[in-house]
Short mmCIF file of C-alpha atoms in Angstrom, two decimals:
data_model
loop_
_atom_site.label_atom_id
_atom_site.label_comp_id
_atom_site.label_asym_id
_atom_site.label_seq_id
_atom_site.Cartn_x
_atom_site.Cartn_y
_atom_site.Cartn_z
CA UNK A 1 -90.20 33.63 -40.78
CA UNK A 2 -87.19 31.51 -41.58
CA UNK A 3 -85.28 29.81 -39.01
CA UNK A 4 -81.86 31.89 -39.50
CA UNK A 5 -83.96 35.34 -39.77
CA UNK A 6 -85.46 34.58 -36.68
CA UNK A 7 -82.58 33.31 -34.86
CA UNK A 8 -80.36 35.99 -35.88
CA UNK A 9 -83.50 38.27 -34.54
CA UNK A 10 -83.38 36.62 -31.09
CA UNK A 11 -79.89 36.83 -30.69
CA UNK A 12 -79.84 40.54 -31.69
CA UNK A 13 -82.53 41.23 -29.75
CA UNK A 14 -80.49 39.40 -26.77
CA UNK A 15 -77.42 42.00 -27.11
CA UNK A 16 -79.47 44.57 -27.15
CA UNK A 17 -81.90 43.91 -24.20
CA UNK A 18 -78.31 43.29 -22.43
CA UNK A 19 -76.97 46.91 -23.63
CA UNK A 20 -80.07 48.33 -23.17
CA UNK A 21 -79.94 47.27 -19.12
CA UNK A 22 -76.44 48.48 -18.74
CA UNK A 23 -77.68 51.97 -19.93
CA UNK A 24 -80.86 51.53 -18.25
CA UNK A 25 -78.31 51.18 -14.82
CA UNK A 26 -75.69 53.57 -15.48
CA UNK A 27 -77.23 57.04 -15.38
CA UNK A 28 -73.46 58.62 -14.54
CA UNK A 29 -71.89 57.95 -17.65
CA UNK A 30 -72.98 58.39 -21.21
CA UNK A 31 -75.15 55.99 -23.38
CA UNK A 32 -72.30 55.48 -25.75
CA UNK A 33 -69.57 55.18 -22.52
CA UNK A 34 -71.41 52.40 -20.84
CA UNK A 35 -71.96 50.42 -24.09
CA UNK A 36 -68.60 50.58 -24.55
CA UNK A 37 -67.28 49.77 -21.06
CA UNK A 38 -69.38 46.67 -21.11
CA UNK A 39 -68.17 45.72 -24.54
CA UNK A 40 -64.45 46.02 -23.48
CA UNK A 41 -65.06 43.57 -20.16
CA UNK A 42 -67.94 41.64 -21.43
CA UNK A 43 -67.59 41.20 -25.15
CA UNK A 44 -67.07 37.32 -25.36
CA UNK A 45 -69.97 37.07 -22.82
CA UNK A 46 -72.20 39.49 -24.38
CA UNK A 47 -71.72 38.10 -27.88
CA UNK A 48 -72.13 34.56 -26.55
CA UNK A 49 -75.28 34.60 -25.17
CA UNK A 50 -76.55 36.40 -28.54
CA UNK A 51 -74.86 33.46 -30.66
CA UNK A 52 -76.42 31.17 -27.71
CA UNK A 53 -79.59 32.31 -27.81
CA UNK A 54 -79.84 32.70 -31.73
CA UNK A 55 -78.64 29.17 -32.21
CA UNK A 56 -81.27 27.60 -30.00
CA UNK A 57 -84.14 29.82 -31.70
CA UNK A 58 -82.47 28.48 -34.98
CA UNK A 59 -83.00 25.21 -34.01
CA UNK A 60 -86.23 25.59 -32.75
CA UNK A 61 -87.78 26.90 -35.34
CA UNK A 62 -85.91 24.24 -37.85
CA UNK A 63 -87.17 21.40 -35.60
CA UNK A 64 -90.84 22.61 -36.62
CA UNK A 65 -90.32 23.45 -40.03
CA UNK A 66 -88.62 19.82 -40.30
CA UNK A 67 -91.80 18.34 -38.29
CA UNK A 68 -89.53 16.83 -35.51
CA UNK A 69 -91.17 16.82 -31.66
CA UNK A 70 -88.11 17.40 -29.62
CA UNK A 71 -88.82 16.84 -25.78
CA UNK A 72 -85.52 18.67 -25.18
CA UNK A 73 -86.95 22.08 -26.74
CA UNK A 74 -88.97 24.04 -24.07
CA UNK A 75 -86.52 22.40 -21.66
CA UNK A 76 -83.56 24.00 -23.21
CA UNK A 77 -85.33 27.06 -24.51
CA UNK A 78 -85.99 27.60 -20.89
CA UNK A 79 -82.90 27.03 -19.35
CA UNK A 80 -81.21 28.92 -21.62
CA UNK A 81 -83.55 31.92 -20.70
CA UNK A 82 -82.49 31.29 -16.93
CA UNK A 83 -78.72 30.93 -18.14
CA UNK A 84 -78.59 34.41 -20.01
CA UNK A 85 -79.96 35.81 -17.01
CA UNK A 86 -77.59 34.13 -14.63
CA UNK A 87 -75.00 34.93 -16.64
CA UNK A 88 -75.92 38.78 -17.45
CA UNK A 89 -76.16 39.29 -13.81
CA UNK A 90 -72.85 38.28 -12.99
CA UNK A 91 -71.09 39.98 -15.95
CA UNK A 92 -72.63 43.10 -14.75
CA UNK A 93 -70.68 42.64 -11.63
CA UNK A 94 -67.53 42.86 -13.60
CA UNK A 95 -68.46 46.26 -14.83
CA UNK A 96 -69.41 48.20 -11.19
CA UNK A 97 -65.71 49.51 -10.95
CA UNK A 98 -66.26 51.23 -14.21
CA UNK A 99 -69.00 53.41 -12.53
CA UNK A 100 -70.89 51.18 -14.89
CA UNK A 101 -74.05 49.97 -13.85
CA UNK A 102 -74.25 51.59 -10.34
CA UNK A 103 -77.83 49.73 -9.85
CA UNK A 104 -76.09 46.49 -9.52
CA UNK A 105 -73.95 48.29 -6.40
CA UNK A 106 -77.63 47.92 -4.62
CA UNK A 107 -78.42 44.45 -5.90
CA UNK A 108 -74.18 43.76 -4.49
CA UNK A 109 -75.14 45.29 -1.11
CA UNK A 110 -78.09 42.87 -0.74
CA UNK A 111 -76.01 39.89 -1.49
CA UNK A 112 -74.78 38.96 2.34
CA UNK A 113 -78.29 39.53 3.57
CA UNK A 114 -79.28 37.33 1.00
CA UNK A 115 -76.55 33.99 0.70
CA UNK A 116 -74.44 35.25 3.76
CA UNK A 117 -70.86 36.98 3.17
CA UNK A 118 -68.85 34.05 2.17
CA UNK A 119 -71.30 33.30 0.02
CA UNK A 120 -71.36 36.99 -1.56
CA UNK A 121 -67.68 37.28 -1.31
CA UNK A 122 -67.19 34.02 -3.75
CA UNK A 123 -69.67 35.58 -6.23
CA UNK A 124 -68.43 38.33 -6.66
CA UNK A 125 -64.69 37.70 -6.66
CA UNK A 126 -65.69 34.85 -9.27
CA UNK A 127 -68.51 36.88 -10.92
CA UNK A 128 -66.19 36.40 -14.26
CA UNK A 129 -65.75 33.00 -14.20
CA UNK A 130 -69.16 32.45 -13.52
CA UNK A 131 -70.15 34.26 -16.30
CA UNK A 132 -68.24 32.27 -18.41
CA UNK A 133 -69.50 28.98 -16.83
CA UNK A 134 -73.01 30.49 -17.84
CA UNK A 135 -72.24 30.93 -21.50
CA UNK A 136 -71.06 27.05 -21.36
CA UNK A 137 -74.38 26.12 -19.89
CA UNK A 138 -76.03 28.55 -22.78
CA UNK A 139 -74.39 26.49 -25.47
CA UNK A 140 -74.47 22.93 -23.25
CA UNK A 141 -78.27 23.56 -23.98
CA UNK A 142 -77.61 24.41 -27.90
CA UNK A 143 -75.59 21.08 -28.27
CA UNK A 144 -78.18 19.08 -26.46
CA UNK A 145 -80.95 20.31 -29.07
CA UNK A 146 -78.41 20.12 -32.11
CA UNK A 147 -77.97 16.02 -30.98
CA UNK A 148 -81.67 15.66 -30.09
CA UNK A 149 -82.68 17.14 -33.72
CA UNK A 150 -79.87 15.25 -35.40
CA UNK A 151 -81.14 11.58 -33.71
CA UNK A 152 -84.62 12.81 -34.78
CA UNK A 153 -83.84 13.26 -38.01
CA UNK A 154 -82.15 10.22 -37.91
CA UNK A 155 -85.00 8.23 -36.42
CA UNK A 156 -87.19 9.74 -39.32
CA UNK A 157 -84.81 8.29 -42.17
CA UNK A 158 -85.40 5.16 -40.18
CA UNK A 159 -88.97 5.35 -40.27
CA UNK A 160 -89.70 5.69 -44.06
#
């Protein structure tokens, strides 16, 4: 598969596995209500990680069709896995008032047993901004493979 097919695959398949959970979590509204809910609060976040994800499966895959070892690739592959799910899970916050997502009202109530109520009180109130913050660390990780594959590339010019 070609790197663009396959990262535009990943990133799809990112917005949807996110969609998919907010339906998954919001049995009192409809399918088509939730989706939408979530894409009115979430839609830079929930488009970012897709374009985050996709771009570091891009370059992934043209790292290996370009026969360049990058040390940085599981490394950022993997953080950006932990990323979209730090992120998702505090954009989901974002979308409780809604009536959206009521599972995450559970995961909320567990919070102060959890980091302690100052703690849970800061993550919540700044569940948006961490969100955000995620999405920088998403694409922190796609600019840190783009320069890693560009030096290699570089290196290889070098070489021959």
């Amino acid at each position: 598969m070609k790197a663009v097919q396959k990262g535009i695959l990943f990133g799809t398949i990112t917005i949807v596995g996110y969609l998919l959970v907010v339906v998954i979590t919001t049995p009192a509204l409809e399918p088509l209500a939730a989706i939408n809910a979530a894409f009115q609060l979430n839609s830079i976040v929930i488009i970012g990680m897709g374009i985050g994800i996709g771009l570091q499966v891009f370059l992934s895959e043209k790292s290996k069709q370009l026969g360049c070892k990058l040390s940085v690739k599981k490394k950022a592959f993997g953080g950006n896995s932990s990323s979209v799910a730090t992120t998702s899970f505090f954009s989901f916050f974002s979308l409780v008032p809604l009536g959206c997502c009521g599972w995450w009202l559970y995961a909320l109530s567990l919070l102060p047993g959890v980091f302690g109520t100052g703690v849970s009180a800061v993550l919540i109130e700044y569940s948006q901004g961490l969100a955000y913050l995620g999405l920088v660390i998403i694409f922190g990780f796609v600019g840190l493979t783009a320069y890693k594959l560009k030096h290699e590339q570089q290196l290889k010019k070098i070489v021959r």
